[in-house]
CSV table of N, CA and C and ligand atoms in Angstrom, one decimal:
chain,number,residue,atom,x,y,z
A,1396,MET,N,0.9,-1.2,0.0
A,1396,MET,CA,0.1,0.0,-0.2
A,1396,MET,C,0.9,1.1,-0.1
A,1397,ASP,N,0.4,2.3,-0.6
A,1397,ASP,CA,1.3,3.5,-0.9
A,1397,ASP,C,0.6,4.4,0.1
A,1398,PHE,N,1.6,4.8,1.2
A,1398,PHE,CA,1.3,5.7,2.2
A,1398,PHE,C,2.0,6.9,2.2
A,1399,SER,N,1.5,8.1,2.4
A,1399,SER,CA,2.4,9.2,2.7
A,1399,SER,C,1.9,10.0,3.8
A,1400,VAL,N,2.7,10.6,4.5
A,1400,VAL,CA,2.5,11.6,5.7
A,1400,VAL,C,3.1,12.8,5.2
A,1401,LEU,N,2.1,13.9,5.1
A,1401,LEU,CA,2.5,15.1,4.6
A,1401,LEU,C,1.9,16.2,5.6
A,1402,PRO,N,2.7,17.4,5.4
A,1402,PRO,CA,2.2,18.5,6.1
A,1402,PRO,C,1.0,19.1,5.4
A,1403,LEU,N,-0.1,19.4,6.2
A,1403,LEU,CA,-1.4,19.7,5.7
A,1403,LEU,C,-1.2,21.1,4.8
A,1404,HIS,N,-0.3,22.2,5.4
A,1404,HIS,CA,-0.2,23.3,4.8
A,1404,HIS,C,0.4,23.4,3.3
A,1405,LYS,N,1.0,22.2,3.1
A,1405,LYS,CA,1.6,22.1,1.7
A,1405,LYS,C,0.4,21.5,0.8
A,1406,HIS,N,-0.6,20.8,1.4
A,1406,HIS,CA,-1.6,20.4,0.4
A,1406,HIS,C,-2.9,20.7,1.1
A,1407,PRO,N,-3.3,22.0,0.8
A,1407,PRO,CA,-4.5,22.5,1.3
A,1407,PRO,C,-5.7,22.0,0.6
A,1408,GLU,N,-5.6,21.3,-0.5
A,1408,GLU,CA,-6.7,20.5,-1.1
A,1408,GLU,C,-7.4,19.5,-0.2
A,1409,TYR,N,-6.6,19.2,0.9
A,1409,TYR,CA,-7.1,18.1,1.9
A,1409,TYR,C,-7.7,18.9,3.2
A,1410,LEU,N,-7.7,20.2,3.2
A,1410,LEU,CA,-8.2,20.9,4.4
A,1410,LEU,C,-9.7,20.6,4.7
A,1411,GLN,N,-10.5,20.5,3.7
A,1411,GLN,CA,-11.9,20.3,4.0
A,1411,GLN,C,-12.2,18.8,4.6
A,1412,ASP,N,-11.5,17.9,3.9
A,1412,ASP,CA,-11.6,16.5,4.3
A,1412,ASP,C,-11.1,16.2,5.8
A,1413,CYS,N,-10.0,16.8,6.0
A,1413,CYS,CA,-9.2,16.9,7.4
A,1413,CYS,C,-10.2,17.3,8.3
A,1414,CYS,N,-10.8,18.7,7.9
A,1414,CYS,CA,-11.8,19.3,9.0
A,1414,CYS,C,-12.8,18.2,9.4
A,1415,GLU,N,-13.4,17.5,8.3
A,1415,GLU,CA,-14.5,16.6,8.6
A,1415,GLU,C,-14.2,15.5,9.4
A,1416,LEU,N,-12.9,14.9,9.1
A,1416,LEU,CA,-12.4,13.7,9.7
A,1416,LEU,C,-12.3,14.0,11.2
A,1417,ILE,N,-11.7,15.2,11.6
A,1417,ILE,CA,-11.5,15.5,12.9
A,1417,ILE,C,-12.7,15.9,13.8
A,1418,ASN,N,-13.7,16.4,12.9
A,1418,ASN,CA,-15.0,16.8,13.5
A,1418,ASN,C,-15.9,15.6,13.7
A,1419,SER,N,-15.6,14.5,13.0
A,1419,SER,CA,-16.4,13.4,13.2
A,1419,SER,C,-16.1,12.8,14.3
A,1420,GLU,N,-14.9,13.0,15.0
A,1420,GLU,CA,-14.4,12.4,16.2
A,1420,GLU,C,-14.8,13.4,17.5
A,1421,TRP,N,-14.3,14.8,17.3
A,1421,TRP,CA,-14.4,15.7,18.1
A,1421,TRP,C,-15.2,16.8,17.6
A,1422,LYS,N,-16.6,16.9,17.9
A,1422,LYS,CA,-17.2,18.0,17.3
A,1422,LYS,C,-16.9,19.4,17.6
A,1423,ARG,N,-16.6,20.2,16.7
A,1423,ARG,CA,-16.5,21.7,16.9
A,1423,ARG,C,-16.9,22.5,15.8
A,1424,SER,N,-17.1,23.7,15.7
A,1424,SER,CA,-17.6,24.5,14.8
A,1424,SER,C,-16.6,24.4,13.4
A,1425,HIS,N,-17.3,24.3,12.3
A,1425,HIS,CA,-16.4,24.2,11.1
A,1425,HIS,C,-15.5,25.3,11.1
A,1426,THR,N,-15.9,26.5,11.3
A,1426,THR,CA,-14.9,27.8,11.3
A,1426,THR,C,-13.8,27.6,12.0
A,1427,ALA,N,-14.2,27.3,13.5
A,1427,ALA,CA,-13.1,27.1,14.5
A,1427,ALA,C,-12.1,26.1,14.1
A,1428,ARG,N,-12.5,24.9,13.5
A,1428,ARG,CA,-11.8,23.8,13.2
A,1428,ARG,C,-10.7,24.2,11.9
A,1429,MET,N,-11.5,24.8,10.9
A,1429,MET,CA,-10.6,25.3,9.8
A,1429,MET,C,-9.7,26.2,10.3
A,1430,GLN,N,-10.0,27.3,10.9
A,1430,GLN,CA,-8.9,28.4,11.5
A,1430,GLN,C,-7.9,27.5,12.2
A,1431,SER,N,-8.1,26.5,13.1
A,1431,SER,CA,-7.0,25.8,13.6
A,1431,SER,C,-6.1,25.1,12.5
A,1432,LEU,N,-6.7,24.4,11.7
A,1432,LEU,CA,-6.1,23.7,10.7
A,1432,LEU,C,-5.1,24.5,9.8
A,1433,GLN,N,-5.6,25.8,9.4
A,1433,GLN,CA,-4.9,26.8,8.6
A,1433,GLN,C,-3.7,27.4,9.3
A,1434,GLY,N,-3.7,27.1,10.7
A,1434,GLY,CA,-2.5,27.5,11.4
A,1434,GLY,C,-1.2,26.7,11.2
A,1435,SER,N,-1.4,25.6,10.4
A,1435,SER,CA,-0.3,24.8,10.2
A,1435,SER,C,0.8,25.5,9.4
A,1436,CYS,N,2.1,25.2,9.9
A,1436,CYS,CA,3.1,25.9,9.3
A,1436,CYS,C,4.5,25.0,9.2
A,1437,ASP,N,5.6,25.6,8.6
A,1437,ASP,CA,6.8,24.7,8.7
A,1437,ASP,C,7.4,24.4,9.8
A,1438,GLN,N,7.2,25.3,10.9
A,1438,GLN,CA,7.5,24.9,12.4
A,1438,GLN,C,6.4,24.3,13.1
A,1439,LEU,N,6.2,24.9,14.2
A,1439,LEU,CA,5.2,24.4,15.0
A,1439,LEU,C,4.0,25.5,15.3
A,1440,PRO,N,2.8,25.3,15.4
A,1440,PRO,CA,2.2,23.9,15.1
A,1440,PRO,C,2.1,23.5,13.5
A,1441,VAL,N,2.2,22.2,13.5
A,1441,VAL,CA,2.1,21.6,12.3
A,1441,VAL,C,1.1,20.5,12.1
A,1442,SER,N,0.1,20.3,11.2
A,1442,SER,CA,-0.8,19.4,11.1
A,1442,SER,C,-0.2,18.2,9.9
A,1443,LEU,N,-0.1,17.0,10.4
A,1443,LEU,CA,0.4,15.9,9.3
A,1443,LEU,C,-0.8,15.2,9.1
A,1444,ILE,N,-0.9,14.9,7.8
A,1444,ILE,CA,-2.0,14.0,7.3
A,1444,ILE,C,-1.5,12.8,6.7
A,1445,LEU,N,-2.2,11.7,6.9
A,1445,LEU,CA,-1.7,10.3,6.3
A,1445,LEU,C,-2.7,10.0,5.2
A,1446,LEU,N,-2.1,9.8,4.1
A,1446,LEU,CA,-2.8,9.4,3.0
A,1446,LEU,C,-2.7,8.1,2.5
A,1447,LYS,N,-3.6,7.4,2.1
A,1447,LYS,CA,-3.5,6.0,1.5
A,1447,LYS,C,-4.0,6.2,0.1
A,1448,GLY,N,-2.8,6.1,-0.8
A,1448,GLY,CA,-3.1,6.4,-2.2
A,1448,GLY,C,-3.3,7.9,-2.1
A,1449,GLU,N,-4.6,8.4,-2.6
A,1449,GLU,CA,-4.8,9.9,-2.6
A,1449,GLU,C,-5.9,10.2,-1.6
A,1450,ALA,N,-6.3,9.1,-0.8
A,1450,ALA,CA,-7.4,9.2,0.2
A,1450,ALA,C,-6.9,9.6,1.6
A,1451,LEU,N,-7.5,10.6,2.1
A,1451,LEU,CA,-7.1,11.1,3.5
A,1451,LEU,C,-7.6,9.8,4.5
A,1452,VAL,N,-6.6,9.4,5.3
A,1452,VAL,CA,-7.1,8.3,6.3
A,1452,VAL,C,-6.7,8.8,7.8
A,1453,GLY,N,-6.0,9.7,8.0
A,1453,GLY,CA,-5.5,10.2,9.3
A,1453,GLY,C,-5.0,11.5,9.5
A,1454,HIS,N,-4.9,11.9,10.8
A,1454,HIS,CA,-4.4,13.4,11.0
A,1454,HIS,C,-4.0,13.4,12.4
A,1455,LEU,N,-2.9,14.3,12.6
A,1455,LEU,CA,-2.4,14.5,13.8
A,1455,LEU,C,-1.7,15.9,14.0
A,1456,LYS,N,-1.7,16.5,15.0
A,1456,LYS,CA,-1.1,18.0,15.1
A,1456,LYS,C,0.0,18.0,16.2
A,1457,LEU,N,1.0,18.6,15.7
A,1457,LEU,CA,2.3,18.8,16.6
A,1457,LEU,C,2.2,20.2,17.1
A,1458,CYS,N,2.1,20.3,18.4
A,1458,CYS,CA,2.1,21.7,19.0
A,1458,CYS,C,3.3,22.2,19.7
A,1459,PRO,N,3.6,23.5,19.8
A,1459,PRO,CA,4.9,23.8,20.6
A,1459,PRO,C,4.5,23.7,22.0
A,1460,ILE,N,5.6,23.5,22.8
A,1460,ILE,CA,5.6,23.6,24.2
A,1460,ILE,C,6.5,24.8,24.6
A,1461,PRO,N,6.0,25.9,25.1
A,1461,PRO,CA,6.8,27.0,25.2
A,1461,PRO,C,8.0,26.8,26.2
A,1462,SER,N,7.8,25.8,27.3
A,1462,SER,CA,8.9,25.6,28.2
A,1462,SER,C,9.7,24.5,27.8
A,1463,ILE,N,9.4,23.9,26.8
A,1463,ILE,CA,10.4,22.7,26.3
A,1463,ILE,C,10.6,22.8,24.9
A,1464,LYS,N,11.7,23.4,24.6
A,1464,LYS,CA,11.9,23.9,23.1
A,1464,LYS,C,12.3,22.6,22.3
A,1465,SER,N,12.7,21.5,23.0
A,1465,SER,CA,13.3,20.4,22.3
A,1465,SER,C,12.1,19.4,22.2
A,1466,GLY,N,11.0,19.9,22.4
A,1466,GLY,CA,9.9,18.9,22.3
A,1466,GLY,C,8.6,19.5,21.8
A,1467,CYS,N,7.5,18.5,21.7
A,1467,CYS,CA,6.2,19.1,21.1
A,1467,CYS,C,5.2,18.3,21.7
A,1468,PHE,N,4.0,18.7,21.6
A,1468,PHE,CA,2.9,18.1,22.2
A,1468,PHE,C,1.9,17.4,21.1
A,1469,VAL,N,1.6,16.3,21.0
A,1469,VAL,CA,0.9,15.7,19.9
A,1469,VAL,C,-0.8,15.8,20.3
A,1470,GLN,N,-1.6,16.4,19.5
A,1470,GLN,CA,-2.9,16.4,19.7
A,1470,GLN,C,-3.6,15.9,18.6
A,1471,SER,N,-4.9,15.6,18.7
A,1471,SER,CA,-5.9,15.3,17.8
A,1471,SER,C,-5.4,14.2,16.7
A,1472,VAL,N,-5.0,13.0,17.4
A,1472,VAL,CA,-4.5,12.0,16.6
A,1472,VAL,C,-5.9,11.1,16.1
A,1473,VAL,N,-6.0,11.0,14.9
A,1473,VAL,CA,-7.3,10.3,14.5
A,1473,VAL,C,-7.3,9.6,13.3
A,1474,VAL,N,-7.7,8.4,13.2
A,1474,VAL,CA,-7.8,7.6,12.0
A,1474,VAL,C,-9.3,7.5,11.6
A,1475,ASN,N,-9.6,7.6,10.3
A,1475,ASN,CA,-10.9,7.3,9.8
A,1475,ASN,C,-11.5,6.0,10.4
A,1476,ARG,N,-12.7,6.2,10.9
A,1476,ARG,CA,-13.3,5.1,11.6
A,1476,ARG,C,-13.2,3.7,10.8
A,1477,ALA,N,-13.6,3.7,9.4
A,1477,ALA,CA,-13.5,2.6,8.7
A,1477,ALA,C,-12.1,2.0,8.6
A,1478,ASP,N,-11.1,2.6,8.8
A,1478,ASP,CA,-9.8,2.2,8.5
A,1478,ASP,C,-9.0,2.1,9.9
A,1479,ARG,N,-9.7,1.9,11.1
A,1479,ARG,CA,-9.0,1.7,12.3
A,1479,ARG,C,-8.7,0.1,12.5
A,1480,GLY,N,-7.7,-0.1,13.3
A,1480,GLY,CA,-7.5,-1.4,13.6
A,1480,GLY,C,-6.5,-2.1,12.3
A,1481,LYS,N,-6.1,-1.3,11.4
A,1481,LYS,CA,-5.3,-1.8,10.4
A,1481,LYS,C,-3.8,-1.4,10.2
A,1482,GLY,N,-3.4,-0.7,11.3
A,1482,GLY,CA,-2.0,-0.2,11.6
A,1482,GLY,C,-1.8,1.3,11.1
A,1483,PHE,N,-2.8,1.9,10.6
A,1483,PHE,CA,-2.6,3.2,10.1
A,1483,PHE,C,-2.1,4.4,11.1
A,1484,GLY,N,-2.8,4.1,12.4
A,1484,GLY,CA,-2.5,5.0,13.5
A,1484,GLY,C,-1.0,4.7,13.8
A,1485,SER,N,-0.5,3.6,13.8
A,1485,SER,CA,0.9,3.3,14.1
A,1485,SER,C,1.8,3.9,13.0
A,1486,VAL,N,1.4,3.8,11.8
A,1486,VAL,CA,2.3,4.3,10.7
A,1486,VAL,C,2.3,5.9,10.9
A,1487,LEU,N,1.2,6.5,11.2
A,1487,LEU,CA,1.1,8.0,11.2
A,1487,LEU,C,2.0,8.4,12.3
A,1488,MET,N,1.8,7.7,13.5
A,1488,MET,CA,2.7,8.2,14.6
A,1488,MET,C,4.3,7.9,14.4
A,1489,GLN,N,4.3,7.0,13.7
A,1489,GLN,CA,5.9,6.7,13.4
A,1489,GLN,C,6.5,7.6,12.5
A,1490,ARG,N,5.7,8.0,11.5
A,1490,ARG,CA,6.1,9.0,10.4
A,1490,ARG,C,6.2,10.3,11.1
A,1491,ALA,N,5.3,10.6,11.9
A,1491,ALA,CA,5.4,12.0,12.9
A,1491,ALA,C,6.6,11.9,13.6
A,1492,GLU,N,7.1,10.9,14.1
A,1492,GLU,CA,8.2,11.0,15.0
A,1492,GLU,C,9.5,11.1,14.0
A,1493,VAL,N,9.5,10.7,12.9
A,1493,VAL,CA,10.5,10.8,11.9
A,1493,VAL,C,10.5,12.3,11.7
A,1494,TYR,N,9.4,12.9,11.4
A,1494,TYR,CA,9.2,14.4,10.9
A,1494,TYR,C,9.7,15.2,12.0
A,1495,CYS,N,9.4,14.7,13.2
A,1495,CYS,CA,9.9,15.8,14.4
A,1495,CYS,C,11.5,15.6,14.6
A,1496,LYS,N,12.1,14.6,14.3
A,1496,LYS,CA,13.5,14.3,14.4
A,1496,LYS,C,14.1,15.1,13.2
A,1497,ASP,N,13.8,14.5,12.1
A,1497,ASP,CA,14.5,15.1,10.8
A,1497,ASP,C,14.1,16.7,10.4
A,1498,LYS,N,12.9,17.0,10.5
A,1498,LYS,CA,12.6,18.3,9.9
A,1498,LYS,C,12.6,19.4,11.0
A,1499,LEU,N,12.1,19.1,12.2
A,1499,LEU,CA,12.0,19.9,13.4
A,1499,LEU,C,13.1,19.9,14.4
A,1500,ASN,N,13.9,18.7,14.2
A,1500,ASN,CA,15.0,18.6,15.2
A,1500,ASN,C,14.6,18.6,16.7
A,1501,LEU,N,13.6,17.8,16.9
A,1501,LEU,CA,13.1,17.7,18.3
A,1501,LEU,C,13.6,16.3,18.9
A,1502,SER,N,13.6,16.2,20.3
A,1502,SER,CA,14.0,15.0,20.6
A,1502,SER,C,12.9,14.3,21.5
A,1503,VAL,N,11.9,15.1,21.8
A,1503,VAL,CA,10.8,14.4,22.7
A,1503,VAL,C,9.5,14.7,22.3
A,1504,ILE,N,8.6,13.7,22.5
A,1504,ILE,CA,7.2,14.0,22.0
A,1504,ILE,C,6.4,13.6,23.3
A,1505,TYR,N,5.5,14.7,23.6
A,1505,TYR,CA,4.4,14.4,24.8
A,1505,TYR,C,3.1,14.4,24.2
A,1506,LEU,N,2.2,13.6,24.9
A,1506,LEU,CA,0.9,13.7,24.6
A,1506,LEU,C,0.1,13.3,25.9
A,1507,SER,N,-1.2,13.5,25.7
A,1507,SER,CA,-2.1,13.2,27.0
A,1507,SER,C,-3.3,12.6,26.3
A,1508,THR,N,-3.7,11.3,27.0
A,1508,THR,CA,-4.7,10.6,26.5
A,1508,THR,C,-5.6,9.9,27.7
A,1509,GLN,N,-6.9,9.8,27.4
A,1509,GLN,CA,-7.8,9.0,28.1
A,1509,GLN,C,-8.4,7.9,27.5
A,1510,GLY,N,-7.9,6.7,27.5
A,1510,GLY,CA,-8.5,5.7,26.8
A,1510,GLY,C,-7.7,4.9,25.7
A,1511,GLN,N,-6.8,5.8,25.1
A,1511,GLN,CA,-5.8,5.1,24.2
A,1511,GLN,C,-4.5,4.6,24.7
A,1512,GLU,N,-4.4,4.5,26.0
A,1512,GLU,CA,-3.0,4.4,26.6
A,1512,GLU,C,-2.3,3.2,25.9
A,1513,GLU,N,-3.0,2.1,25.6
A,1513,GLU,CA,-2.4,0.8,25.2
A,1513,GLU,C,-1.9,1.0,23.7
A,1514,PHE,N,-2.5,2.0,23.0
A,1514,PHE,CA,-2.0,2.2,21.6
A,1514,PHE,C,-0.8,2.9,21.6
A,1515,TYR,N,-0.7,3.9,22.6
A,1515,TYR,CA,0.6,4.7,22.7
A,1515,TYR,C,1.8,3.8,23.3
A,1516,ARG,N,1.4,2.8,24.4
A,1516,ARG,CA,2.5,1.9,25.0
A,1516,ARG,C,2.9,1.1,23.9
A,1517,LYS,N,2.2,0.5,23.1
A,1517,LYS,CA,2.8,-0.3,21.9
A,1517,LYS,C,3.6,0.3,21.0
A,1518,LEU,N,3.7,1.6,21.0
A,1518,LEU,CA,4.4,2.5,20.2
A,1518,LEU,C,5.7,3.1,20.9
A,1519,GLY,N,5.8,2.7,22.1
A,1519,GLY,CA,6.9,3.0,22.9
A,1519,GLY,C,6.9,4.0,24.0
A,1520,TYR,N,5.5,4.6,24.1
A,1520,TYR,CA,5.4,5.7,24.9
A,1520,TYR,C,5.2,5.1,26.4
A,1521,SER,N,5.6,6.0,27.4
A,1521,SER,CA,5.3,5.7,28.8
A,1521,SER,C,5.0,6.9,29.6
A,1522,GLU,N,4.2,6.7,30.7
A,1522,GLU,CA,3.8,7.7,31.6
A,1522,GLU,C,5.0,8.5,32.1
A,1523,CYS,N,4.7,9.8,32.2
A,1523,CYS,CA,5.7,10.8,32.7
A,1523,CYS,C,4.9,11.9,33.6
A,1524,SER,N,5.7,12.6,34.1
A,1524,SER,CA,5.0,13.6,35.0
A,1524,SER,C,4.3,14.5,34.1
A,1525,PRO,N,3.3,15.2,34.7
A,1525,PRO,CA,2.5,16.2,33.9
A,1525,PRO,C,3.5,17.2,33.4
A,1526,ILE,N,3.4,17.8,32.3
A,1526,ILE,CA,3.9,19.0,31.9
A,1526,ILE,C,3.0,20.2,31.6
A,1527,SER,N,3.5,21.3,31.6
A,1527,SER,CA,2.6,22.4,31.2
A,1527,SER,C,2.9,22.7,29.8
A,1528,ILE,N,1.8,22.8,29.0
A,1528,ILE,CA,1.9,23.0,27.6
A,1528,ILE,C,1.7,24.5,27.4
A,1529,TYR,N,1.5,25.3,28.4
A,1529,TYR,CA,1.3,26.8,28.4
A,1529,TYR,C,2.6,27.5,28.6
A,1530,GLY,N,2.5,28.8,28.3
A,1530,GLY,CA,3.9,29.7,28.5
A,1530,GLY,C,3.9,30.0,30.0
A,1531,SER,N,5.0,30.9,30.3
A,1531,SER,CA,5.2,31.3,31.8
A,1531,SER,C,3.9,32.2,32.2
A,1532,PHE,N,3.6,31.9,33.4
A,1532,PHE,CA,2.5,32.7,34.0
A,1532,PHE,C,3.0,33.1,35.4
A,1533,SER,N,2.5,34.3,35.9
A,1533,SER,CA,2.8,34.6,37.1
A,1533,SER,C,2.3,33.8,38.3
A,1534,THR,N,1.1,33.2,37.9
A,1534,THR,CA,0.3,32.3,38.9
A,1534,THR,C,0.9,30.9,38.3
A,1535,PRO,N,0.6,29.9,39.0
A,1535,PRO,CA,1.0,28.6,38.6
A,1535,PRO,C,0.1,28.1,37.4
A,1536,PRO,N,0.9,27.5,36.5
A,1536,PRO,CA,0.4,27.1,35.1
A,1536,PRO,C,-0.7,25.8,35.2
A,1537,ILE,N,-1.5,25.8,34.5
A,1537,ILE,CA,-2.4,24.5,34.4
A,1537,ILE,C,-1.7,23.4,33.8
A,1538,GLU,N,-1.6,22.3,34.4
A,1538,GLU,CA,-1.0,21.3,33.6
A,1538,GLU,C,-2.1,20.4,33.0
A,1539,ASN,N,-1.5,19.4,32.1
A,1539,ASN,CA,-2.3,18.8,31.3
A,1539,ASN,C,-2.8,17.5,31.7
A,1540,GLY,N,-2.9,17.5,33.0
A,1540,GLY,CA,-3.6,16.2,33.5
A,1540,GLY,C,-2.6,15.1,34.0
A,1541,PRO,N,-3.2,13.9,34.4
A,1541,PRO,CA,-2.3,13.0,35.1
A,1541,PRO,C,-2.0,11.9,34.1
A,1542,ASN,N,-2.5,11.9,32.8
A,1542,ASN,CA,-2.3,11.1,31.9
A,1542,ASN,C,-1.2,11.3,30.8
A,1543,SER,N,-0.4,12.1,31.1
A,1543,SER,CA,0.8,12.6,30.1
A,1543,SER,C,1.6,11.3,29.9
A,1544,MET,N,2.0,11.3,28.6
A,1544,MET,CA,2.7,10.1,28.3
A,1544,MET,C,3.9,10.9,27.3
A,1545,GLY,N,5.1,10.5,27.4
A,1545,GLY,CA,6.3,11.0,26.6
A,1545,GLY,C,7.3,10.0,26.1
A,1546,ARG,N,7.9,10.4,25.1
A,1546,ARG,CA,9.0,9.5,24.7
A,1546,ARG,C,10.1,10.1,24.0
A,1547,THR,N,11.3,9.9,24.4
A,1547,THR,CA,12.5,10.6,23.5
A,1547,THR,C,12.7,9.9,22.3
A,1548,LYS,N,13.1,10.6,21.5
A,1548,LYS,CA,13.1,10.0,20.0
A,1548,LYS,C,14.2,8.9,19.9
A,1549,GLY,N,15.4,9.1,20.8
A,1549,GLY,CA,16.4,8.1,20.6
A,1549,GLY,C,16.0,6.6,21.3
A,1550,SER,N,14.9,6.5,22.0
A,1550,SER,CA,14.6,5.4,22.8
A,1550,SER,C,14.1,4.2,21.9
A,1551,ARG,N,14.0,4.2,20.7
A,1551,ARG,CA,13.6,3.2,19.8
A,1551,ARG,C,14.3,3.0,18.5
B,979,ACO,N1,-6.9,0.1,23.1
B,979,ACO,C1,-5.9,-1.0,23.1
B,979,ACO,N2,-5.3,-1.1,22.0
B,979,ACO,C2,-5.5,-0.5,20.9
B,979,ACO,C3,-6.4,0.7,20.9
B,979,ACO,C4,-7.0,0.8,22.0
B,979,ACO,N3,-8.0,1.7,22.1
B,979,ACO,N4,-6.2,1.2,19.7
B,979,ACO,C5,-5.3,0.7,19.0
B,979,ACO,N5,-4.8,-0.4,19.7
B,979,ACO,C6,-3.9,-1.4,19.4
B,979,ACO,C7,-4.0,-2.2,18.2
B,979,ACO,O1,-4.9,-3.3,18.6
B,979,ACO,C8,-2.7,-2.6,17.7
B,979,ACO,O2,-2.4,-3.5,18.3
B,979,ACO,P1,-1.3,-4.7,17.8
B,979,ACO,O3,-0.2,-4.0,17.0
B,979,ACO,O4,-1.0,-5.6,18.8
B,979,ACO,O5,-2.2,-5.3,16.5
B,979,ACO,C9,-1.9,-1.4,17.9
B,979,ACO,O6,-2.6,-0.5,18.9
B,979,ACO,C10,-1.8,-0.3,16.6
B,979,ACO,O7,-3.1,-0.1,16.1
B,979,ACO,P2,-3.4,0.7,14.8
B,979,ACO,O8,-4.1,-0.2,14.1
B,979,ACO,O9,-2.1,1.2,14.4
B,979,ACO,O10,-4.3,1.8,15.5
B,979,ACO,P3,-5.5,2.7,14.6
B,979,ACO,O11,-5.2,2.8,13.2
B,979,ACO,O12,-6.8,2.0,15.0
B,979,ACO,O13,-5.4,4.0,15.3
B,979,ACO,C11,-6.4,5.6,17.0
B,979,ACO,C12,-5.5,4.2,16.6
B,979,ACO,C13,-5.6,6.8,16.2
B,979,ACO,C14,-6.2,5.9,18.5
B,979,ACO,C15,-7.7,5.4,16.3
B,979,ACO,O14,-8.4,4.4,17.1
B,979,ACO,C16,-8.6,6.4,16.5
B,979,ACO,O15,-8.6,7.5,15.6
B,979,ACO,N6,-9.3,6.7,17.8
B,979,ACO,C17,-10.4,7.8,17.9
B,979,ACO,C18,-9.6,9.0,18.1
B,979,ACO,C19,-8.7,8.9,19.4
B,979,ACO,O16,-9.2,8.5,20.6
B,979,ACO,N7,-7.6,9.5,19.1
B,979,ACO,C20,-6.6,9.4,20.2
B,979,ACO,C21,-6.6,10.7,21.1
B,979,ACO,S1,-5.1,10.9,22.1
B,979,ACO,C22,-4.3,12.2,21.4
B,979,ACO,O17,-4.5,12.7,20.4
B,979,ACO,C23,-2.8,12.4,21.8
C-alpha cells in the first residue's frame, strides 16, 4: 500500500476532508476547526495528514511547548473510523516521529490521552510527570492532567 504523511499546509486541497475527519471524532464548529488547521506551518504547530493513495485516512497535530523547546505536544490523533485497527495509526505516529526528528530537530514528544494508553504503549510511550503546555505565568500554570505520556526520540 502506498502511504504518505504530509504537512497539511503544503496540501490545502485536503483541508476540507481533514476538518470533517477531526470533527467526526471531536465535534467543533467548522469555522473554528478550519482556522486551527490553517495555522499549520513549517515549524510548530503543524498538522500532518496520512494518505492511503490519494485518500485521507488520518491526522495529527504537533504543537509547541513554550517551556520545552526540544519537544512538542501531539494532539488530535485520529484515523478514519472505517480504517481503524489496520495499522494506520501506528504508521502515522511513526512517520510523525521521523518528521519531528528530521524536519523539526526535536528530541521528545509528549501527549495526553484517556482511553488510548495501550495504543501509545505499543508505540513505545510511557507515563511521565505532567508538563505544562502553556507559557510562563505569574500564577501557577495549569498542567495537562495525570495521563501525560512522553518518549524521547532516541529510545527506539
Ligand atoms: N486500546 C487498546 N489497544 C489499541 C487501541 C485501544 N484503544 N487502539 C489501538 N490499539 C492497538 C491495536 O490493537 C494494535 O495492536 P497490535 O499491534 O498488537 O495489533 C496497535 O494498537 C496499533 O493499532 P493501529 O491499527 O495502528 O491503530 P489505529 O489505526 O486504529 O489508530 C487511533 C489508533 C488513532 C487511536 C484510532 O483508534 C482513533 O482514531 N481513535 C479515535 C480518536 C482517538 O481517540 N485518538 C487518540 C486521542 S489521544 C491524542 O490525540 C494524543
